[in-house]
Amino acid sequence: MAFTAKELSQNEHFLSAILHSAHELMAIYDENPRIASIFAAQQRWLLAHAGYALFLGYPDDPTPALYTGRFVDFAVKHKLASRNTAAAFLKEMIAYRFVRPIAGGSDRRIILLEPTETTREYMARWIYTHLLVLDALDGGDRMARTTADPASVLRMQPKIAKMILDSESLQNPGVTFALFNWATSGGVVMDYLISRISKIDPGSDRVLIDPISPKVIQSQFMISSTHLKRLLKQATELGSVGWAGAPGKSSFWLSRNFVSEYWNYQAEKYAIVDTVSQAVLDQPDHSALSDEEPLSYALAKSA
């Protein structure tokens, strides 16, 4: 049986899961800052999941296809972004070669798009990371079953995307979480701060981490000094972060409420991945695309 968000939030071992996720994003950022930037802000992350799901086949929609008009309409309908922002995001993904045009579509008025190999690799990695953590929590075999049926990842992602977009708690995770996660590159700063947690004192309202260096954060995540200062200042005014002593020389702290917002957000997300993965793995779809038939070819045929 899949974990519920409540069960995960109350699991004493879930802290290690949260830290693993944060460290994984740090590793991805070191490998490929551009693709990691997609995960660095809530809006971009949701847009990326939406586009990938449209390509594979969004639940309740019989025609899998990704193209600009459809993507923009979807983003506006689900209140993910304005028309201009959604269109600009897709143009950026094309420019960075995270998606590309598909040759062979039957309607020449519409330019169909597909995720490139890099995008597919990192989306699969995102799912694998969650499955490995869930397996570690209960000794399950989700990852082994998924690797034995590679196409299962393609069946999972659209369902995961829909549940994420339909989740009220993920859309409104809390004031401080939202402050970081909706700011440009704020999500990766938040993950960086969380990744530095070593332990949590149940009796304290603050979680101490080692001193942080704004200059290191600016350099590592390509954030301007002005933007980072503004972000930390706003979080400080909310009572969510601060220095234990002299700024830059003492330990930095995160409020218990801030960590709880992050904790509960992750619990909801992991519960969604668990629910979908178990449903997909328990009901294999033998009609799914084979490894020999490229997704682009199958989509072009269906257009």
mmCIF file of C-alpha atoms in Angstrom:
data_model
loop_
_atom_site.group_PDB
_atom_site.id
_atom_site.type_symbol
_atom_site.label_atom_id
_atom_site.label_comp_id
_atom_site.label_asym_id
_atom_site.label_seq_id
_atom_site.Cartn_x
_atom_site.Cartn_y
_atom_site.Cartn_z
ATOM 1 C CA MET A 1 0.000 0.000 0.000
ATOM 2 C CA ALA A 2 1.269 3.438 -0.910
ATOM 3 C CA PHE A 3 2.364 5.903 1.756
ATOM 4 C CA THR A 4 0.025 8.770 2.562
ATOM 5 C CA ALA A 5 1.384 12.282 2.999
ATOM 6 C CA LYS A 6 0.488 12.129 6.704
ATOM 7 C CA GLU A 7 2.388 8.864 7.168
ATOM 8 C CA LEU A 8 5.460 10.312 5.489
ATOM 9 C CA SER A 9 5.334 13.557 7.454
ATOM 10 C CA GLN A 10 5.247 11.544 10.680
ATOM 11 C CA ASN A 11 7.981 9.099 9.618
ATOM 12 C CA GLU A 12 11.128 9.662 11.679
ATOM 13 C CA HIS A 13 13.280 8.569 8.744
ATOM 14 C CA PHE A 14 11.741 11.016 6.299
ATOM 15 C CA LEU A 15 14.296 13.706 7.176
ATOM 16 C CA SER A 16 16.948 11.614 5.444
ATOM 17 C CA ALA A 17 14.659 11.448 2.407
ATOM 18 C CA ILE A 18 14.306 15.223 2.329
ATOM 19 C CA LEU A 19 18.050 15.707 2.623
ATOM 20 C CA HIS A 20 18.665 13.131 -0.118
ATOM 21 C CA SER A 21 16.352 15.020 -2.471
ATOM 22 C CA ALA A 22 18.057 18.325 -1.703
ATOM 23 C CA HIS A 23 21.528 16.873 -2.246
ATOM 24 C CA GLU A 24 20.374 15.275 -5.500
ATOM 25 C CA LEU A 25 19.286 18.658 -6.841
ATOM 26 C CA MET A 26 22.647 20.111 -5.843
ATOM 27 C CA ALA A 27 24.335 17.319 -7.825
ATOM 28 C CA ILE A 28 22.141 17.979 -10.863
ATOM 29 C CA TYR A 29 22.931 21.692 -10.670
ATOM 30 C CA ASP A 30 26.649 20.933 -10.719
ATOM 31 C CA GLU A 31 26.190 18.665 -13.748
ATOM 32 C CA ASN A 32 23.799 20.808 -15.757
ATOM 33 C CA PRO A 33 22.889 24.238 -14.314
ATOM 34 C CA ARG A 34 20.471 25.001 -17.121
ATOM 35 C CA ILE A 35 18.303 21.941 -16.628
ATOM 36 C CA ALA A 36 18.555 22.270 -12.849
ATOM 37 C CA SER A 37 17.235 25.820 -13.195
ATOM 38 C CA ILE A 38 13.941 24.288 -14.340
ATOM 39 C CA PHE A 39 13.596 22.736 -10.891
ATOM 40 C CA ALA A 40 14.752 25.921 -9.166
ATOM 41 C CA ALA A 41 11.378 27.688 -9.207
ATOM 42 C CA GLN A 42 7.852 26.361 -8.765
ATOM 43 C CA GLN A 43 6.434 27.899 -11.921
ATOM 44 C CA ARG A 44 9.153 26.495 -14.175
ATOM 45 C CA TRP A 45 8.949 23.083 -12.526
ATOM 46 C CA LEU A 46 5.188 22.907 -13.046
ATOM 47 C CA LEU A 47 5.479 24.096 -16.646
ATOM 48 C CA ALA A 48 8.115 21.443 -17.346
ATOM 49 C CA HIS A 49 5.942 18.662 -15.927
ATOM 50 C CA ALA A 50 2.957 19.949 -17.873
ATOM 51 C CA GLY A 51 4.820 20.010 -21.182
ATOM 52 C CA TYR A 52 6.273 16.538 -20.699
ATOM 53 C CA ALA A 53 2.855 15.169 -19.759
ATOM 54 C CA LEU A 54 1.213 16.732 -22.803
ATOM 55 C CA PHE A 55 3.824 15.068 -24.988
ATOM 56 C CA LEU A 56 3.226 11.644 -23.453
ATOM 57 C CA GLY A 57 -0.532 12.033 -23.109
ATOM 58 C CA TYR A 58 -2.125 14.000 -20.296
ATOM 59 C CA PRO A 59 -4.679 11.890 -18.377
ATOM 60 C CA ASP A 60 -8.233 12.118 -19.768
ATOM 61 C CA ASP A 61 -6.861 13.533 -23.028
ATOM 62 C CA PRO A 62 -6.648 10.868 -25.733
ATOM 63 C CA THR A 63 -4.165 12.668 -28.013
ATOM 64 C CA PRO A 64 -0.535 12.997 -26.915
ATOM 65 C CA ALA A 65 1.019 16.080 -28.476
ATOM 66 C CA LEU A 66 3.169 19.027 -27.457
ATOM 67 C CA TYR A 67 3.102 22.211 -29.487
ATOM 68 C CA THR A 68 3.126 25.887 -28.614
ATOM 69 C CA GLY A 69 -0.572 26.675 -28.880
ATOM 70 C CA ARG A 70 -1.630 23.696 -26.840
ATOM 71 C CA PHE A 71 1.037 24.255 -24.199
ATOM 72 C CA VAL A 72 0.137 27.919 -23.775
ATOM 73 C CA ASP A 73 -3.589 27.159 -23.548
ATOM 74 C CA PHE A 74 -2.914 24.448 -20.964
ATOM 75 C CA ALA A 75 -0.715 26.735 -18.854
ATOM 76 C CA VAL A 76 -3.357 29.478 -18.826
ATOM 77 C CA LYS A 77 -6.217 27.057 -18.104
ATOM 78 C CA HIS A 78 -4.384 25.579 -15.115
ATOM 79 C CA LYS A 79 -3.202 29.017 -13.938
ATOM 80 C CA LEU A 80 0.465 28.087 -14.260
ATOM 81 C CA ALA A 81 1.502 31.184 -16.185
ATOM 82 C CA SER A 82 0.330 33.947 -18.488
ATOM 83 C CA ARG A 83 0.274 33.308 -22.231
ATOM 84 C CA ASN A 84 3.452 35.331 -22.744
ATOM 85 C CA THR A 85 5.316 33.609 -19.910
ATOM 86 C CA ALA A 86 4.317 30.132 -21.082
ATOM 87 C CA ALA A 87 5.316 30.885 -24.676
ATOM 88 C CA ALA A 88 8.644 32.354 -23.538
ATOM 89 C CA PHE A 89 9.334 29.281 -21.397
ATOM 90 C CA LEU A 90 8.800 26.930 -24.340
ATOM 91 C CA LYS A 91 11.009 29.086 -26.581
ATOM 92 C CA GLU A 92 13.709 28.890 -23.931
ATOM 93 C CA MET A 93 13.395 25.096 -23.788
ATOM 94 C CA ILE A 94 13.833 24.952 -27.569
ATOM 95 C CA ALA A 95 16.824 27.305 -27.459
ATOM 96 C CA TYR A 96 18.490 25.197 -24.752
ATOM 97 C CA ARG A 97 17.701 22.040 -26.759
ATOM 98 C CA PHE A 98 15.554 20.505 -24.063
ATOM 99 C CA VAL A 99 12.787 20.070 -26.655
ATOM 100 C CA ARG A 100 12.998 19.925 -30.439
ATOM 101 C CA PRO A 101 10.696 19.839 -33.478
ATOM 102 C CA ILE A 102 9.459 16.486 -34.722
ATOM 103 C CA ALA A 103 9.687 15.746 -38.415
ATOM 104 C CA GLY A 104 6.818 14.017 -40.146
ATOM 105 C CA GLY A 105 3.676 15.488 -38.574
ATOM 106 C CA SER A 106 0.635 15.331 -40.858
ATOM 107 C CA ASP A 107 -0.550 18.892 -40.087
ATOM 108 C CA ARG A 108 2.080 21.349 -41.316
ATOM 109 C CA ARG A 109 0.358 24.251 -39.575
ATOM 110 C CA ILE A 110 1.415 22.805 -36.222
ATOM 111 C CA ILE A 111 5.047 22.235 -35.249
ATOM 112 C CA LEU A 112 5.071 19.242 -32.924
ATOM 113 C CA LEU A 113 7.772 19.132 -30.269
ATOM 114 C CA GLU A 114 9.414 16.341 -28.298
ATOM 115 C CA PRO A 115 11.734 16.238 -25.264
ATOM 116 C CA THR A 116 15.363 15.589 -26.165
ATOM 117 C CA GLU A 117 17.400 12.726 -24.742
ATOM 118 C CA THR A 118 18.793 15.010 -22.030
ATOM 119 C CA THR A 119 15.316 15.965 -20.851
ATOM 120 C CA ARG A 120 14.131 12.365 -20.853
ATOM 121 C CA GLU A 121 17.178 11.318 -18.876
ATOM 122 C CA TYR A 122 16.677 13.910 -16.157
ATOM 123 C CA MET A 123 12.910 13.425 -15.915
ATOM 124 C CA ALA A 124 13.487 9.693 -15.445
ATOM 125 C CA ARG A 125 16.161 10.494 -12.896
ATOM 126 C CA TRP A 126 13.712 12.698 -10.998
ATOM 127 C CA ILE A 127 11.276 9.788 -10.753
ATOM 128 C CA TYR A 128 14.010 7.269 -9.904
ATOM 129 C CA THR A 129 15.241 9.470 -7.048
ATOM 130 C CA HIS A 130 11.802 9.450 -5.475
ATOM 131 C CA LEU A 131 11.392 5.691 -5.928
ATOM 132 C CA LEU A 132 14.758 4.966 -4.319
ATOM 133 C CA VAL A 133 13.879 7.073 -1.291
ATOM 134 C CA LEU A 134 10.486 5.382 -0.931
ATOM 135 C CA ASP A 135 12.149 1.966 -1.170
ATOM 136 C CA ALA A 136 14.594 2.992 1.555
ATOM 137 C CA LEU A 137 11.705 3.912 3.841
ATOM 138 C CA ASP A 138 9.884 0.575 3.652
ATOM 139 C CA GLY A 139 12.308 -1.855 2.003
ATOM 140 C CA GLY A 140 10.180 -1.929 -1.147
ATOM 141 C CA ASP A 141 11.126 -2.887 -4.695
ATOM 142 C CA ARG A 142 9.664 0.006 -6.693
ATOM 143 C CA MET A 143 12.956 0.836 -8.370
ATOM 144 C CA ALA A 144 13.729 -2.748 -9.319
ATOM 145 C CA ARG A 145 10.270 -3.193 -10.810
ATOM 146 C CA THR A 146 10.562 0.078 -12.712
ATOM 147 C CA THR A 147 13.951 -0.745 -14.219
ATOM 148 C CA ALA A 148 12.567 -4.133 -15.234
ATOM 149 C CA ASP A 149 9.833 -2.278 -17.160
ATOM 150 C CA PRO A 150 11.478 0.941 -18.472
ATOM 151 C CA ALA A 151 8.315 2.089 -20.233
ATOM 152 C CA SER A 152 6.596 2.312 -16.842
ATOM 153 C CA VAL A 153 8.301 5.688 -16.275
ATOM 154 C CA LEU A 154 6.503 7.020 -19.352
ATOM 155 C CA ARG A 155 3.188 5.872 -17.918
ATOM 156 C CA MET A 156 3.932 7.344 -14.498
ATOM 157 C CA GLN A 157 4.919 10.886 -15.429
ATOM 158 C CA PRO A 158 1.617 12.184 -16.877
ATOM 159 C CA LYS A 159 -0.324 10.807 -13.902
ATOM 160 C CA ILE A 160 2.182 12.312 -11.462
ATOM 161 C CA ALA A 161 1.941 15.655 -13.263
ATOM 162 C CA LYS A 162 -1.850 15.688 -13.084
ATOM 163 C CA MET A 163 -1.918 14.860 -9.372
ATOM 164 C CA ILE A 164 0.660 17.580 -8.678
ATOM 165 C CA LEU A 165 -1.343 20.159 -10.626
ATOM 166 C CA ASP A 166 -4.526 19.084 -8.831
ATOM 167 C CA SER A 167 -2.962 19.205 -5.355
ATOM 168 C CA GLU A 168 -4.080 22.192 -3.298
ATOM 169 C CA SER A 169 -1.311 21.655 -0.726
ATOM 170 C CA LEU A 170 1.394 21.669 -3.395
ATOM 171 C CA GLN A 171 -0.020 24.787 -4.994
ATOM 172 C CA ASN A 172 -0.119 26.538 -1.589
ATOM 173 C CA PRO A 173 2.684 25.018 0.509
ATOM 174 C CA GLY A 174 3.170 27.911 2.940
ATOM 175 C CA VAL A 175 4.302 31.525 2.994
ATOM 176 C CA THR A 176 8.072 30.997 3.267
ATOM 177 C CA PHE A 177 8.175 28.028 0.914
ATOM 178 C CA ALA A 178 6.217 30.033 -1.642
ATOM 179 C CA LEU A 179 8.538 33.020 -1.202
ATOM 180 C CA PHE A 180 11.562 30.928 -2.167
ATOM 181 C CA ASN A 181 9.971 28.597 -4.661
ATOM 182 C CA TRP A 182 8.231 31.234 -6.774
ATOM 183 C CA ALA A 183 11.301 33.492 -6.920
ATOM 184 C CA THR A 184 13.787 33.126 -9.758
ATOM 185 C CA SER A 185 16.359 30.557 -8.562
ATOM 186 C CA GLY A 186 14.776 30.743 -5.108
ATOM 187 C CA GLY A 187 13.928 27.055 -5.096
ATOM 188 C CA VAL A 188 17.552 26.017 -5.462
ATOM 189 C CA VAL A 189 18.558 28.405 -2.654
ATOM 190 C CA MET A 190 15.920 26.791 -0.449
ATOM 191 C CA ASP A 191 17.141 23.301 -1.333
ATOM 192 C CA TYR A 192 20.690 24.402 -0.562
ATOM 193 C CA LEU A 193 19.686 25.652 2.888
ATOM 194 C CA ILE A 194 17.729 22.471 3.655
ATOM 195 C CA SER A 195 20.580 20.281 2.424
ATOM 196 C CA ARG A 196 22.800 21.739 5.156
ATOM 197 C CA ILE A 197 20.596 20.446 7.985
ATOM 198 C CA SER A 198 22.332 17.728 9.989
ATOM 199 C CA LYS A 199 19.791 17.270 12.778
ATOM 200 C CA ILE A 200 16.608 18.777 14.167
ATOM 201 C CA ASP A 201 16.069 19.477 17.850
ATOM 202 C CA PRO A 202 12.400 18.641 18.564
ATOM 203 C CA GLY A 203 12.326 21.106 21.432
ATOM 204 C CA SER A 204 13.598 24.110 19.499
ATOM 205 C CA ASP A 205 11.758 26.569 17.260
ATOM 206 C CA ARG A 206 14.925 26.967 15.191
ATOM 207 C CA VAL A 207 17.051 24.540 13.185
ATOM 208 C CA LEU A 208 20.709 25.527 13.219
ATOM 209 C CA ILE A 209 22.932 24.937 10.204
ATOM 210 C CA ASP A 210 26.544 25.907 9.590
ATOM 211 C CA PRO A 211 27.387 29.477 8.571
ATOM 212 C CA ILE A 212 26.472 30.207 4.961
ATOM 213 C CA SER A 213 28.338 32.360 2.480
ATOM 214 C CA PRO A 214 26.172 34.558 0.241
ATOM 215 C CA LYS A 215 29.125 34.881 -2.138
ATOM 216 C CA VAL A 216 29.360 31.090 -2.486
ATOM 217 C CA ILE A 217 25.609 30.849 -3.112
ATOM 218 C CA GLN A 218 25.769 33.610 -5.730
ATOM 219 C CA SER A 219 28.648 31.927 -7.514
ATOM 220 C CA GLN A 220 27.344 28.371 -7.322
ATOM 221 C CA PHE A 221 23.814 29.146 -8.470
ATOM 222 C CA MET A 222 24.468 32.171 -10.666
ATOM 223 C CA ILE A 223 22.260 34.495 -8.603
ATOM 224 C CA SER A 224 22.859 38.216 -8.421
ATOM 225 C CA SER A 225 23.883 39.692 -5.087
ATOM 226 C CA THR A 226 20.873 42.025 -5.138
ATOM 227 C CA HIS A 227 18.394 39.220 -5.790
ATOM 228 C CA LEU A 228 19.836 36.973 -3.072
ATOM 229 C CA LYS A 229 19.938 39.778 -0.510
ATOM 230 C CA ARG A 230 16.337 40.687 -1.243
ATOM 231 C CA LEU A 231 15.239 37.058 -0.938
ATOM 232 C CA LEU A 232 16.994 36.508 2.392
ATOM 233 C CA LYS A 233 15.788 39.867 3.703
ATOM 234 C CA GLN A 234 12.181 38.968 2.947
ATOM 235 C CA ALA A 235 12.604 35.561 4.619
ATOM 236 C CA THR A 236 14.185 37.252 7.631
ATOM 237 C CA GLU A 237 11.269 39.671 7.921
ATOM 238 C CA LEU A 238 8.942 36.659 7.991
ATOM 239 C CA GLY A 239 10.959 35.264 10.912
ATOM 240 C CA SER A 240 11.911 32.242 8.819
ATOM 241 C CA VAL A 241 15.724 32.543 8.631
ATOM 242 C CA GLY A 242 18.489 34.446 10.344
ATOM 243 C CA TRP A 243 21.949 34.463 11.883
ATOM 244 C CA ALA A 244 22.485 33.121 15.396
ATOM 245 C CA GLY A 245 25.111 35.817 15.967
ATOM 246 C CA ALA A 246 27.249 38.009 13.745
ATOM 247 C CA PRO A 247 26.060 37.822 10.111
ATOM 248 C CA GLY A 248 28.417 35.775 7.966
ATOM 249 C CA LYS A 249 30.393 34.489 10.954
ATOM 250 C CA SER A 250 27.873 32.598 13.082
ATOM 251 C CA SER A 251 25.529 29.687 12.476
ATOM 252 C CA PHE A 252 22.546 30.320 10.257
ATOM 253 C CA TRP A 253 19.101 29.175 11.371
ATOM 254 C CA LEU A 254 15.871 28.143 9.706
ATOM 255 C CA SER A 255 12.597 28.433 11.577
ATOM 256 C CA ARG A 256 10.771 25.262 12.536
ATOM 257 C CA ASN A 257 7.738 26.493 10.565
ATOM 258 C CA PHE A 258 9.848 26.950 7.431
ATOM 259 C CA VAL A 259 11.295 23.444 7.716
ATOM 260 C CA SER A 260 7.797 22.075 8.388
ATOM 261 C CA GLU A 261 6.475 23.704 5.220
ATOM 262 C CA TYR A 262 9.292 22.092 3.231
ATOM 263 C CA TRP A 263 8.773 18.772 5.034
ATOM 264 C CA ASN A 264 5.020 18.666 4.370
ATOM 265 C CA TYR A 265 5.466 19.707 0.748
ATOM 266 C CA GLN A 266 7.902 16.874 0.163
ATOM 267 C CA ALA A 267 5.613 14.415 1.969
ATOM 268 C CA GLU A 268 2.719 15.302 -0.335
ATOM 269 C CA LYS A 269 4.924 15.029 -3.432
ATOM 270 C CA TYR A 270 6.416 11.694 -2.413
ATOM 271 C CA ALA A 271 2.964 10.330 -1.586
ATOM 272 C CA ILE A 272 1.811 11.263 -5.094
ATOM 273 C CA VAL A 273 4.793 9.535 -6.700
ATOM 274 C CA ASP A 274 4.197 6.460 -4.529
ATOM 275 C CA THR A 275 0.482 6.280 -5.342
ATOM 276 C CA VAL A 276 1.106 6.576 -9.080
ATOM 277 C CA SER A 277 4.116 4.255 -9.213
ATOM 278 C CA GLN A 278 2.337 1.454 -7.404
ATOM 279 C CA ALA A 279 -0.784 1.819 -9.542
ATOM 280 C CA VAL A 280 1.287 1.712 -12.739
ATOM 281 C CA LEU A 281 3.537 -1.140 -11.640
ATOM 282 C CA ASP A 282 0.586 -3.217 -10.451
ATOM 283 C CA GLN A 283 -1.137 -2.815 -13.804
ATOM 284 C CA PRO A 284 1.523 -3.014 -16.520
ATOM 285 C CA ASP A 285 0.500 -1.575 -19.865
ATOM 286 C CA HIS A 286 1.779 -3.969 -22.475
ATOM 287 C CA SER A 287 0.576 -1.641 -25.234
ATOM 288 C CA ALA A 288 3.128 0.977 -24.204
ATOM 289 C CA LEU A 289 5.817 1.979 -26.682
ATOM 290 C CA SER A 290 8.617 -0.496 -27.037
ATOM 291 C CA ASP A 291 12.228 0.525 -26.563
ATOM 292 C CA GLU A 292 12.764 0.030 -30.274
ATOM 293 C CA GLU A 293 10.113 2.557 -31.359
ATOM 294 C CA PRO A 294 11.194 6.138 -30.674
ATOM 295 C CA LEU A 295 8.603 8.359 -29.029
ATOM 296 C CA SER A 296 9.036 10.953 -31.751
ATOM 297 C CA TYR A 297 8.105 8.443 -34.455
ATOM 298 C CA ALA A 298 5.045 7.238 -32.591
ATOM 299 C CA LEU A 299 3.879 10.795 -31.930
ATOM 300 C CA ALA A 300 4.418 11.887 -35.520
ATOM 301 C CA LYS A 301 2.268 8.964 -36.662
ATOM 302 C CA SER A 302 -0.527 10.001 -34.316
ATOM 303 C CA ALA A 303 -0.523 13.655 -35.364
#
